[in-house]
PDB file of C-alpha atoms in Angstrom:
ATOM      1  CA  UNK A   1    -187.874-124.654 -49.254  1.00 71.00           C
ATOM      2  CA  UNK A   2    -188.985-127.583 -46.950  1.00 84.00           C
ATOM      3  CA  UNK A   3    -185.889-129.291 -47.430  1.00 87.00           C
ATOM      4  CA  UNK A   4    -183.950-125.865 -45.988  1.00 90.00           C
ATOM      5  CA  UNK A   5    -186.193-126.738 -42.352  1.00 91.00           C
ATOM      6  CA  UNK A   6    -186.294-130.715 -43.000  1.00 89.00           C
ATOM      7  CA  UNK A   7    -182.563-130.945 -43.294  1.00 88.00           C
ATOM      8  CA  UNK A   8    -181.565-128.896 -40.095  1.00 90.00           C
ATOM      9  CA  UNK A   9    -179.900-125.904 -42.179  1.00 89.00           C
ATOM     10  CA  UNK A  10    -182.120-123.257 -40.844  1.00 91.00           C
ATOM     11  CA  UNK A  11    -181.301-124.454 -37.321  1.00 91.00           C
ATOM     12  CA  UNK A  12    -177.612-124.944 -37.971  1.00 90.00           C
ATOM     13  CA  UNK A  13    -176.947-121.085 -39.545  1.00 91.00           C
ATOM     14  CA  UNK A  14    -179.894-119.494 -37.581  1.00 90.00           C
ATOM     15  CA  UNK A  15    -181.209-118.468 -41.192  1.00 91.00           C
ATOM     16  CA  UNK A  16    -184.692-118.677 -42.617  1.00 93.00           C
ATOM     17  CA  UNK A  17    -186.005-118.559 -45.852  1.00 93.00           C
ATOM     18  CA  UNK A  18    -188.207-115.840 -47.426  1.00 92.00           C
ATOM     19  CA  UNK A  19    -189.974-117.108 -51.192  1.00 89.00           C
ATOM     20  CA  UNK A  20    -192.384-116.457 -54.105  1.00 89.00           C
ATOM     21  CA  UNK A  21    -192.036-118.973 -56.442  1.00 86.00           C
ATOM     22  CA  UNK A  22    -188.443-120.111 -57.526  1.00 84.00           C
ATOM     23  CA  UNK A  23    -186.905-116.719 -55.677  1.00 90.00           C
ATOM     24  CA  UNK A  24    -186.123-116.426 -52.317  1.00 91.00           C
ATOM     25  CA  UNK A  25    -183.891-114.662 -49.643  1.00 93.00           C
ATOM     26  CA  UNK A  26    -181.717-116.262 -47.296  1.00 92.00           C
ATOM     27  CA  UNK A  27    -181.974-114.341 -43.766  1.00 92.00           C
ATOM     28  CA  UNK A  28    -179.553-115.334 -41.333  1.00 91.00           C
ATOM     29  CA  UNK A  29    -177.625-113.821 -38.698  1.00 88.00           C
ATOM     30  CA  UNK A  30    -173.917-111.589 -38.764  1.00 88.00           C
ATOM     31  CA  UNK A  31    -171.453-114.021 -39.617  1.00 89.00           C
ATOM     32  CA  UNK A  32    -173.643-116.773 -40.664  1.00 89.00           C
ATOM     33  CA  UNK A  33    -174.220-115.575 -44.355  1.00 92.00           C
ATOM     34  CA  UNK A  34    -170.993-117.180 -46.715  1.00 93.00           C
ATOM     35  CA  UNK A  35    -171.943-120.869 -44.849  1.00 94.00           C
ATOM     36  CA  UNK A  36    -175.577-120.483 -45.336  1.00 93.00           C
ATOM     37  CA  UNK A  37    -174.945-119.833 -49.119  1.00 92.00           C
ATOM     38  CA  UNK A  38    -172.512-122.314 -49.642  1.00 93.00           C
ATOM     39  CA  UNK A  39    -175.265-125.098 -47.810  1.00 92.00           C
ATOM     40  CA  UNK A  40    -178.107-123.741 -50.096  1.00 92.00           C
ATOM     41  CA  UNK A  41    -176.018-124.118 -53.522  1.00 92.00           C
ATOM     42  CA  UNK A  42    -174.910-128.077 -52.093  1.00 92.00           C
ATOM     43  CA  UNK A  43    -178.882-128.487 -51.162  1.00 91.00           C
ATOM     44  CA  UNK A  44    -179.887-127.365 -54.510  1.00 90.00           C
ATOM     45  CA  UNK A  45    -177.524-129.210 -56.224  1.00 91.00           C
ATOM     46  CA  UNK A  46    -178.560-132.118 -54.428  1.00 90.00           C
ATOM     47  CA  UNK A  47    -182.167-131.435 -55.427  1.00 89.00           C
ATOM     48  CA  UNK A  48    -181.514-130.905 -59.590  1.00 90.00           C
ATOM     49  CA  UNK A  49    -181.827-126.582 -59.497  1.00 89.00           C
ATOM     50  CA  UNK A  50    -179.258-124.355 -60.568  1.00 88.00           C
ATOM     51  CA  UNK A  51    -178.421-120.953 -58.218  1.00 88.00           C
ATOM     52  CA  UNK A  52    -178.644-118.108 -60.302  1.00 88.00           C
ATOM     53  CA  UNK A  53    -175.226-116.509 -59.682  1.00 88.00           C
ATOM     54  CA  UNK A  54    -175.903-113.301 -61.544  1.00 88.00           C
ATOM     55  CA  UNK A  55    -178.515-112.686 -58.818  1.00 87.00           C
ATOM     56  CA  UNK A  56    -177.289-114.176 -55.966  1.00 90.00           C
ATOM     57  CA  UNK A  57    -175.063-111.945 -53.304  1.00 91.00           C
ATOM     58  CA  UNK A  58    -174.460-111.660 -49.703  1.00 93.00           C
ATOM     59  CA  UNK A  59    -175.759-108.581 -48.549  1.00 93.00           C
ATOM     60  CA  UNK A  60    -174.812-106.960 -45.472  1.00 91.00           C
ATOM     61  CA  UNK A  61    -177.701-104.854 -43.377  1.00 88.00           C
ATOM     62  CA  UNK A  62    -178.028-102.180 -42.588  1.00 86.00           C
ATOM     63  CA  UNK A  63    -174.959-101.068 -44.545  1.00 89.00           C
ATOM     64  CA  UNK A  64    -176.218-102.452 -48.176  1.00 92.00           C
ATOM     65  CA  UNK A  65    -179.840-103.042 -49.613  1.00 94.00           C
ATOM     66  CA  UNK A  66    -180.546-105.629 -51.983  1.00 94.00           C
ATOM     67  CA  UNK A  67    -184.281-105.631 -54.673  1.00 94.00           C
ATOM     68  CA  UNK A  68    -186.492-108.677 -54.054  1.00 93.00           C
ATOM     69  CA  UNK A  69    -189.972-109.137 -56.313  1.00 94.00           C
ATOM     70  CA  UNK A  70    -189.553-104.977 -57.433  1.00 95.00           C
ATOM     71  CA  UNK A  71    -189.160-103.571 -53.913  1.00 95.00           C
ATOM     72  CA  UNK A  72    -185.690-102.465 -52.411  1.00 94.00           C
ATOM     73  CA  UNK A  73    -185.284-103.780 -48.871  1.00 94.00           C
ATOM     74  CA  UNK A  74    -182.984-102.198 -46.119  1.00 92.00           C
ATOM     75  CA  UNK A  75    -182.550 -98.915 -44.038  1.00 92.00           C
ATOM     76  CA  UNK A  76    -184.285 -95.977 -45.379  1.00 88.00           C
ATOM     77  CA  UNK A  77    -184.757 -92.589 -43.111  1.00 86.00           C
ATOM     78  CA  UNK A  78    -188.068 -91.168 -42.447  1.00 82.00           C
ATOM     79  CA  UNK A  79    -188.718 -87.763 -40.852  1.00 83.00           C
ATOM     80  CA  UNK A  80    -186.000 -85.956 -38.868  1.00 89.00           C
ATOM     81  CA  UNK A  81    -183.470 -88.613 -39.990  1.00 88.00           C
ATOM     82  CA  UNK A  82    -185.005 -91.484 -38.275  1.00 90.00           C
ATOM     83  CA  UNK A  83    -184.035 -94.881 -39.465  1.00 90.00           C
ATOM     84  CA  UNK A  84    -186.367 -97.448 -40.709  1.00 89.00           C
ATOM     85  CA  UNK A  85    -186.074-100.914 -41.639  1.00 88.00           C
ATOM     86  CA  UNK A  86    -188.769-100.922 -45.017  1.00 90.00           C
ATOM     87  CA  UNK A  87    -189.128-101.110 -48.766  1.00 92.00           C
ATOM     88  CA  UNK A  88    -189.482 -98.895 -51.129  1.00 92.00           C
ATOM     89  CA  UNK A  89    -190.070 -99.439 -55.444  1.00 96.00           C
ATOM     90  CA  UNK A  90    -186.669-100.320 -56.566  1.00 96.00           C
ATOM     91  CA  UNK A  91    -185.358 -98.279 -59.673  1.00 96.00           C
ATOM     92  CA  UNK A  92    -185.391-101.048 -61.670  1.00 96.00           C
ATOM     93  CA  UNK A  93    -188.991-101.655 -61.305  1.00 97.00           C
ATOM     94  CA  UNK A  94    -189.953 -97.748 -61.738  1.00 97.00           C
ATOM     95  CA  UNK A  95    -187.945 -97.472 -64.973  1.00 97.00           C
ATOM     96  CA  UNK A  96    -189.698-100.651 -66.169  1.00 97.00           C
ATOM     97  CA  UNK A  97    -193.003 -98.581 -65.715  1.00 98.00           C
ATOM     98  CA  UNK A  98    -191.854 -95.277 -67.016  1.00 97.00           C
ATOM     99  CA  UNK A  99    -190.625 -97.123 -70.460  1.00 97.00           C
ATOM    100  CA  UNK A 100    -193.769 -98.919 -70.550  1.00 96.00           C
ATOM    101  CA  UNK A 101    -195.175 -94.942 -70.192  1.00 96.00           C
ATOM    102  CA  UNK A 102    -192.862 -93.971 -73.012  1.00 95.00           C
ATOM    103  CA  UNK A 103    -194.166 -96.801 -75.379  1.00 93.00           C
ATOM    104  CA  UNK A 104    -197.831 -96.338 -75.326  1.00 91.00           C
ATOM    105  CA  UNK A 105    -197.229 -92.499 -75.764  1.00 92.00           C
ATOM    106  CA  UNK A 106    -194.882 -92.802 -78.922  1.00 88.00           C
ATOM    107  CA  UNK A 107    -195.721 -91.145 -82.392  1.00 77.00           C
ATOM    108  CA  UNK A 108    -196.530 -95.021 -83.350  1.00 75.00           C
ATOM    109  CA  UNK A 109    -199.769 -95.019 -81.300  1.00 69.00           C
ATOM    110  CA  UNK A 110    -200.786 -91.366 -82.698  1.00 67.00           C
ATOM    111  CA  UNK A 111    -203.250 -93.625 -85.022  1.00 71.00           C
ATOM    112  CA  UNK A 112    -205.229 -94.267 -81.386  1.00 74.00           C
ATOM    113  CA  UNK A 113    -208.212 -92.254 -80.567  1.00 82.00           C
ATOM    114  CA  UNK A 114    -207.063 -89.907 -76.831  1.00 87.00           C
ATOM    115  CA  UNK A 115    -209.981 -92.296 -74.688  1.00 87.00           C
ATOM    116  CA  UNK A 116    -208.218 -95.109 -76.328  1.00 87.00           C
ATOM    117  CA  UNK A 117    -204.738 -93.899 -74.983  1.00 89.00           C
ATOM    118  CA  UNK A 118    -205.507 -93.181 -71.421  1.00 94.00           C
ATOM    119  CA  UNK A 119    -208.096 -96.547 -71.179  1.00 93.00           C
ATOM    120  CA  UNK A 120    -204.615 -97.962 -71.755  1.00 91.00           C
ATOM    121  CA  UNK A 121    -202.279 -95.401 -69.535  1.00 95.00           C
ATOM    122  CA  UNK A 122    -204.783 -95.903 -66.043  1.00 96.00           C
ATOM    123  CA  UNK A 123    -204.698 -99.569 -65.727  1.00 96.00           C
ATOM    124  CA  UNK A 124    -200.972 -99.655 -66.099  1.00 96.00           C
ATOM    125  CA  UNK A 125    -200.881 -97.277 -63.657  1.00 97.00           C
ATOM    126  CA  UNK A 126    -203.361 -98.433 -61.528  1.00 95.00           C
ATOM    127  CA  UNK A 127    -202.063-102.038 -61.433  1.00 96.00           C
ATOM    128  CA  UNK A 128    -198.566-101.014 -60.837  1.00 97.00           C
ATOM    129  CA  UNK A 129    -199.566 -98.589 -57.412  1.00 95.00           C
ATOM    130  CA  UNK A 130    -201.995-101.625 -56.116  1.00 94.00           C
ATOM    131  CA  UNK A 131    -198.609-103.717 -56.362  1.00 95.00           C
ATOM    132  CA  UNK A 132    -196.202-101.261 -55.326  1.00 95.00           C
ATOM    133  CA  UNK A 133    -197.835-100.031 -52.279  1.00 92.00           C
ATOM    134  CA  UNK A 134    -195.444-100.528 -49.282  1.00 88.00           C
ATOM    135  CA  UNK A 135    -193.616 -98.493 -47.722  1.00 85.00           C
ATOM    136  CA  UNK A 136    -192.254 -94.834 -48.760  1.00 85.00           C
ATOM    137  CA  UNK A 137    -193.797 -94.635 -51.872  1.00 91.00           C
ATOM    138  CA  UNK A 138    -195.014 -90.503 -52.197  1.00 91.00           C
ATOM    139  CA  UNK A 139    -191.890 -89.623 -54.126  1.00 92.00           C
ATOM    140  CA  UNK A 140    -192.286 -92.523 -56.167  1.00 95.00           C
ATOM    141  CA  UNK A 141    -195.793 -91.555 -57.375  1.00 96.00           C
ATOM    142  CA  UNK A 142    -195.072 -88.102 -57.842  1.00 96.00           C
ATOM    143  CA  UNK A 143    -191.923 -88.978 -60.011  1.00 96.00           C
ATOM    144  CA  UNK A 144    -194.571 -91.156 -62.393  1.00 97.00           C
ATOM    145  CA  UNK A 145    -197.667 -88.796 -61.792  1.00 97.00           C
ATOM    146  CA  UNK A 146    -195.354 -86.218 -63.501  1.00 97.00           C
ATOM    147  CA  UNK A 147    -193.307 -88.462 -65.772  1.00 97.00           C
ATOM    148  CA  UNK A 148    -196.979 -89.877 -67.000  1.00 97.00           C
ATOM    149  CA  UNK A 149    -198.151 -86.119 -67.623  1.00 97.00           C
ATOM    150  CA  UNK A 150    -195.602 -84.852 -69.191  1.00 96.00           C
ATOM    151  CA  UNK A 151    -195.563 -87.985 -71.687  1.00 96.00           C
ATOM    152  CA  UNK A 152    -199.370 -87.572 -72.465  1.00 95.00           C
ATOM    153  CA  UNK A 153    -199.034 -83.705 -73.176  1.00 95.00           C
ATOM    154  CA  UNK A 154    -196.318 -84.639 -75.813  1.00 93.00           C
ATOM    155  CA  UNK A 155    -198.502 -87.312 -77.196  1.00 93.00           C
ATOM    156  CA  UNK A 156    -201.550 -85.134 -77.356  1.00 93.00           C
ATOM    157  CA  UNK A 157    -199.083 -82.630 -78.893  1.00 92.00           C
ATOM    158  CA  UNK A 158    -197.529 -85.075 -81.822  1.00 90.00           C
ATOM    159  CA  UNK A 159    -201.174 -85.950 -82.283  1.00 87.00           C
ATOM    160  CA  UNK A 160    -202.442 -82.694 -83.356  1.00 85.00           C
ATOM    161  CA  UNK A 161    -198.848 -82.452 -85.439  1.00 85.00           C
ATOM    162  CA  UNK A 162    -197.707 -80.128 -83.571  1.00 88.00           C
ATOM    163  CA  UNK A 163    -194.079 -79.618 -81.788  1.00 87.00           C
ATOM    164  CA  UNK A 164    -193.617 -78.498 -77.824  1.00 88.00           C
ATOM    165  CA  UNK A 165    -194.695 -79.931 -74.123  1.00 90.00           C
ATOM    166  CA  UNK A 166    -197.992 -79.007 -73.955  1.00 90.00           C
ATOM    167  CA  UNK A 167    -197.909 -77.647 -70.943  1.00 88.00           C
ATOM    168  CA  UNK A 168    -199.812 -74.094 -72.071  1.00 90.00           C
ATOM    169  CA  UNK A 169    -202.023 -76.136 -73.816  1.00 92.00           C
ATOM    170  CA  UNK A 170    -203.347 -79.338 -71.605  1.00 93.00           C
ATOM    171  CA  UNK A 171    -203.574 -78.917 -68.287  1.00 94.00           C
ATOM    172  CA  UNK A 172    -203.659 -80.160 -64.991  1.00 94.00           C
ATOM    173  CA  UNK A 173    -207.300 -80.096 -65.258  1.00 95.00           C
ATOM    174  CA  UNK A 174    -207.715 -81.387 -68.678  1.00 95.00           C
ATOM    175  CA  UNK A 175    -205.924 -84.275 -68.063  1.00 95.00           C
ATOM    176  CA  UNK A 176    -207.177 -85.484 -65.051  1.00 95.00           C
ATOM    177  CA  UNK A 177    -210.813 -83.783 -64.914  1.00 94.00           C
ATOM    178  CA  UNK A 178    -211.550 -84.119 -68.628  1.00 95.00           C
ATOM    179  CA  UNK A 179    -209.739 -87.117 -70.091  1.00 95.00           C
ATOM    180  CA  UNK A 180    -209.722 -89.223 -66.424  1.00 95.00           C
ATOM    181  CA  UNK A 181    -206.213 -90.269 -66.293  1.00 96.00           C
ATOM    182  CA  UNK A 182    -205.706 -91.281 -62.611  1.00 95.00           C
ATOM    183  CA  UNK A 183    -203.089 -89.904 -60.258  1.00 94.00           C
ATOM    184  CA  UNK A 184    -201.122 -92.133 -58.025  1.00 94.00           C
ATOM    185  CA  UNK A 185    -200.322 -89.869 -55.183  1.00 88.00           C
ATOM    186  CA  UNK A 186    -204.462 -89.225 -54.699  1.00 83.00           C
ATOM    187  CA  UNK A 187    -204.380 -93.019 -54.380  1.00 74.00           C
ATOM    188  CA  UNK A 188    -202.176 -92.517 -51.231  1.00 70.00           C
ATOM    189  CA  UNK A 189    -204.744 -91.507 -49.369  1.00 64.00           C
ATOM    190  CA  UNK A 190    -207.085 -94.232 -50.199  1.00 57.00           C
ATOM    191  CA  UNK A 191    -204.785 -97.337 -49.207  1.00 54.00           C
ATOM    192  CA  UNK A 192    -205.122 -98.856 -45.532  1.00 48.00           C
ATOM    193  CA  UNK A 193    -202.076 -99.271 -43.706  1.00 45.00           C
ATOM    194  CA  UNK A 194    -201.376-102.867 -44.641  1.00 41.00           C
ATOM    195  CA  UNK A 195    -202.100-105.010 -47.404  1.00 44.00           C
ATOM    196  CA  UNK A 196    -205.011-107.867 -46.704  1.00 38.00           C
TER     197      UNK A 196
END
């Protein structure tokens, strides 16, 4: 977004750009947002891109929170009601996971050895946490440590042809002791407080 800086908008609506590959955010200041839009669709024009409308909006913080690269960005409120400005997972990005969950633990894959199944449940997981790392994530990884169980109990479950959640008959302990499928909220502990 050189030409954003070369060109004198940046200076002009007090608004900088934020990128990773062909998405970015426009952050400007109150009152400073409809101009700086309508500049950036003329400026692309200009350079042969097309705006995505269905994904472009004018958000206004802290009152709204818009999803950039999987994380939500805006307010959130920490302990005692304290606001924060942060990320968090966005839904869409945690229901993208849990579906990808519910596929690899469908009666399809009962064919697959249980090693098999969880060598191919912990590097999801694992790659998804080392991304999705920022910010209040606990109740995230609790949500998917529990969706993740309860979806590999029910496997196990169809697997021996049997109905019911397994819960009486896999536990805790089996699951992550015996058969090593990783936990995210463990992980927690384990990450440093910023990403290098």
């Amino acid at each position: 977004m050189l030409a954003w800086y070369g060109n004198g908008y940046a200076e002009r609506h007090q608004a900088e750009v934020v990128n990773y590959a062909d998405d970015f955010v426009l952050l400007c200041r109150p009152g400073h947002g409809e101009a700086a839009m309508a500049d950036m669709r003329k400026l692309m024009s200009r350079l042969g891109l097309t705006v995505n409308e269905e994904k472009t909006r004018l958000v206004n913080l802290p009152d709204e929170q818009f999803d950039f690269l999987g994380y939500t960005v805006g307010r959130f409120y920490g302990k005692g009601g304290r606001p924060f400005w942060g990320t968090r997972p966005s839904k869409k990005a945690v229901k993208r996971l849990m579906r990808e969950v519910h596929d690899a633990t469908t009666r399809r894959s009962n064919t697959l050895d249980v090693d098999s199944r969880v060598e191919r449940l912990n590097p999801l997981l694992r790659g998804w946490a080392g991304y999705f790392n920022q910010g209040p994530v606990a109740k995230v990884y609790r949500q998917i440590d529990n969706y993740v169980a309860r979806r590999l109990r029910i496997w196990l479950m169809r697997k021996r042809g049997k109905r019911g959640t397994g819960y009486r008959q896999y536990s805790d302990q089996y699951l992550y002791e015996t058969l090593g499928l990783i936990r995210l909220v463990p992980l927690l502990a384990d990450r440093s407080n910023a990403k290098v």
